[in-house]
PDB file of C-alpha atoms in Angstrom:
ATOM      1  CA  MET A 255       0.009   0.101  -0.295  1.00 48.00           C
ATOM      2  CA  ALA A 256       3.286   2.818   1.358  1.00 47.00           C
ATOM      3  CA  ARG A 257       4.509   1.749  -2.094  1.00 48.00           C
ATOM      4  CA  GLN A 258       1.845   2.237  -4.353  1.00 46.00           C
ATOM      5  CA  ILE A 259       1.055   5.897  -2.671  1.00 46.00           C
ATOM      6  CA  ALA A 260       4.411   6.753  -2.933  1.00 42.00           C
ATOM      7  CA  SER A 261       4.373   5.411  -6.688  1.00 42.00           C
ATOM      8  CA  SER A 262       1.525   7.648  -7.306  1.00 44.00           C
ATOM      9  CA  ILE A 263       2.769  10.884  -5.796  1.00 48.00           C
ATOM     10  CA  ALA A 264       5.953  10.750  -7.896  1.00 41.00           C
ATOM     11  CA  ALA A 265       4.054   9.999 -10.903  1.00 43.00           C
ATOM     12  CA  LEU A 266       2.032  13.252  -9.979  1.00 45.00           C
ATOM     13  CA  LEU A 267       5.041  15.310  -9.322  1.00 46.00           C
ATOM     14  CA  TRP A 268       6.612  13.732 -12.202  1.00 43.00           C
ATOM     15  CA  LEU A 269       3.674  15.571 -14.551  1.00 46.00           C
ATOM     16  CA  GLY A 270       4.390  18.113 -12.220  1.00 50.00           C
ATOM     17  CA  VAL A 271       1.649  18.649  -9.979  1.00 45.00           C
ATOM     18  CA  SER A 272       1.598  18.799  -6.275  1.00 44.00           C
ATOM     19  CA  ALA A 273      -0.616  15.722  -4.650  1.00 42.00           C
ATOM     20  CA  THR A 274      -2.099  15.567  -1.697  1.00 39.00           C
ATOM     21  CA  PRO A 275      -2.992  12.024   0.225  1.00 35.00           C
ATOM     22  CA  VAL A 276      -6.620  12.445  -1.094  1.00 35.00           C
ATOM     23  CA  GLN A 277      -6.111  12.811  -4.507  1.00 40.00           C
ATOM     24  CA  ALA A 278      -2.655  10.165  -4.844  1.00 43.00           C
ATOM     25  CA  GLY A 279      -3.804   7.914  -7.335  1.00 53.00           C
ATOM     26  CA  ALA A 280      -6.937   9.569  -8.308  1.00 62.00           C
ATOM     27  CA  ALA A 281      -6.005  11.479 -11.203  1.00 87.00           C
ATOM     28  CA  HIS A 282      -8.782  10.924 -14.236  1.00 95.00           C
ATOM     29  CA  TYR A 283      -8.560  14.308 -15.548  1.00 97.00           C
ATOM     30  CA  ARG A 284      -5.393  16.553 -16.935  1.00 97.00           C
ATOM     31  CA  ALA A 285      -5.227  19.920 -17.970  1.00 97.00           C
ATOM     32  CA  GLU A 286      -2.038  21.699 -18.833  1.00 96.00           C
ATOM     33  CA  LEU A 287      -2.467  25.214 -18.365  1.00 95.00           C
ATOM     34  CA  ALA A 288      -1.745  28.345 -21.163  1.00 94.00           C
ATOM     35  CA  THR A 289      -1.444  30.410 -18.058  1.00 91.00           C
ATOM     36  CA  PRO A 290       0.415  29.064 -14.792  1.00 89.00           C
ATOM     37  CA  GLN A 291      -1.965  28.760 -11.467  1.00 84.00           C
ATOM     38  CA  ALA A 292      -0.921  30.388  -8.357  1.00 84.00           C
ATOM     39  CA  ARG A 293      -3.173  28.097  -6.191  1.00 83.00           C
ATOM     40  CA  ALA A 294      -2.739  24.385  -5.401  1.00 90.00           C
ATOM     41  CA  THR A 295      -5.935  23.860  -4.952  1.00 93.00           C
ATOM     42  CA  LEU A 296      -9.223  24.737  -6.701  1.00 92.00           C
ATOM     43  CA  VAL A 297     -12.853  23.671  -6.583  1.00 94.00           C
ATOM     44  CA  VAL A 298     -14.736  24.237  -9.726  1.00 94.00           C
ATOM     45  CA  ARG A 299     -18.137  22.629  -9.038  1.00 92.00           C
ATOM     46  CA  ASP A 300     -17.898  19.716  -7.454  1.00 88.00           C
ATOM     47  CA  LEU A 301     -14.415  18.875  -8.523  1.00 94.00           C
ATOM     48  CA  VAL A 302     -11.204  19.308  -6.266  1.00 95.00           C
ATOM     49  CA  TRP A 303      -8.548  20.045  -8.773  1.00 95.00           C
ATOM     50  CA  ASN A 304      -4.847  19.627  -7.051  1.00 95.00           C
ATOM     51  CA  CYS A 305      -2.548  22.387  -9.936  1.00 93.00           C
ATOM     52  CA  GLY A 306       1.207  22.708  -9.992  1.00 91.00           C
ATOM     53  CA  ALA A 307       2.617  25.669 -12.613  1.00 86.00           C
ATOM     54  CA  ALA A 308       1.732  24.093 -15.658  1.00 91.00           C
ATOM     55  CA  ALA A 309      -1.162  21.409 -14.888  1.00 95.00           C
ATOM     56  CA  CYS A 310      -3.979  20.470 -12.711  1.00 95.00           C
ATOM     57  CA  VAL A 311      -5.538  17.054 -12.053  1.00 96.00           C
ATOM     58  CA  ALA A 312      -8.581  15.530 -10.465  1.00 97.00           C
ATOM     59  CA  PRO A 313     -10.619  12.617 -10.062  1.00 96.00           C
ATOM     60  CA  LYS A 314     -13.442  11.468 -11.828  1.00 94.00           C
ATOM     61  CA  SER A 315     -16.839  13.059 -11.692  1.00 93.00           C
ATOM     62  CA  ASN A 316     -20.731  13.012 -11.893  1.00 92.00           C
ATOM     63  CA  SER A 317     -20.600  14.999 -14.902  1.00 93.00           C
ATOM     64  CA  ARG A 318     -19.453  14.596 -18.300  1.00 94.00           C
ATOM     65  CA  PRO A 319     -16.104  15.741 -19.206  1.00 95.00           C
ATOM     66  CA  ALA A 320     -16.880  18.751 -21.452  1.00 94.00           C
ATOM     67  CA  ILE A 321     -18.555  20.038 -18.799  1.00 95.00           C
ATOM     68  CA  ASP A 322     -16.105  19.947 -16.041  1.00 96.00           C
ATOM     69  CA  CYS A 323     -13.407  21.289 -18.944  1.00 97.00           C
ATOM     70  CA  SER A 324     -15.609  24.033 -19.507  1.00 96.00           C
ATOM     71  CA  ALA A 325     -16.045  24.945 -15.727  1.00 96.00           C
ATOM     72  CA  LEU A 326     -12.496  24.563 -15.409  1.00 96.00           C
ATOM     73  CA  VAL A 327     -11.699  26.740 -18.365  1.00 96.00           C
ATOM     74  CA  ARG A 328     -13.502  29.554 -16.575  1.00 94.00           C
ATOM     75  CA  GLN A 329     -11.803  29.803 -13.880  1.00 92.00           C
ATOM     76  CA  VAL A 330      -7.897  29.122 -15.176  1.00 92.00           C
ATOM     77  CA  GLY A 331      -8.333  30.274 -18.445  1.00 93.00           C
ATOM     78  CA  GLU A 332      -7.528  28.578 -21.658  1.00 95.00           C
ATOM     79  CA  LEU A 333      -5.934  25.060 -21.627  1.00 97.00           C
ATOM     80  CA  ARG A 334      -3.452  23.238 -23.695  1.00 97.00           C
ATOM     81  CA  SER A 335      -4.883  19.963 -23.342  1.00 97.00           C
ATOM     82  CA  PHE A 336      -7.538  18.434 -21.643  1.00 97.00           C
ATOM     83  CA  ILE A 337      -6.942  14.410 -20.932  1.00 97.00           C
ATOM     84  CA  VAL A 338      -9.537  12.535 -20.023  1.00 96.00           C
ATOM     85  CA  GLU A 339      -8.264   8.531 -18.693  1.00 95.00           C
ATOM     86  CA  GLY A 340      -5.488   8.785 -20.882  1.00 93.00           C
ATOM     87  CA  ARG A 341      -7.743  10.125 -24.299  1.00 96.00           C
ATOM     88  CA  ALA A 342      -6.959  13.976 -25.367  1.00 96.00           C
ATOM     89  CA  LEU A 343      -9.574  16.330 -26.217  1.00 96.00           C
ATOM     90  CA  SER A 344      -9.518  16.893 -30.105  1.00 96.00           C
ATOM     91  CA  PRO A 345      -8.476  20.026 -31.056  1.00 97.00           C
ATOM     92  CA  ALA A 346     -12.183  20.869 -31.864  1.00 96.00           C
ATOM     93  CA  GLU A 347     -13.143  19.965 -28.365  1.00 96.00           C
ATOM     94  CA  LEU A 348     -10.939  21.841 -27.046  1.00 97.00           C
ATOM     95  CA  GLU A 349     -11.413  24.970 -28.964  1.00 96.00           C
ATOM     96  CA  LYS A 350     -15.120  24.267 -28.037  1.00 96.00           C
ATOM     97  CA  CYS A 351     -14.096  24.003 -24.392  1.00 97.00           C
ATOM     98  CA  ASN A 352     -11.406  27.087 -24.631  1.00 96.00           C
ATOM     99  CA  ALA A 353     -14.068  29.635 -25.915  1.00 95.00           C
ATOM    100  CA  ARG A 354     -15.574  29.387 -22.426  1.00 88.00           C
ATOM    101  CA  ALA A 355     -12.669  30.707 -20.896  1.00 83.00           C
ATOM    102  CA  ARG A 356     -13.245  34.369 -18.575  1.00 67.00           C
TER     103      ARG A 356
END
């Protein structure tokens, strides 16, 4: 168990994202930010995002990925990419999400 937690934290740190014990190993979403984020933790709708300078990660929510992407963009601005379970949104999907930016 400790080895799995350490491995998850190391993976998140490698991605440039600070991990918290609650979120370690629970990343369903990964968003690469166009503008660095100052806050380490963001609560957007019902989703807790853990952010580093270049990216944020979050666990799975009950919303559709497009909804979670749009909600995050309203808080942090434009994204360079938005990945759901290892699959990046297409350029058209990402453009639609980024259109919601503040």
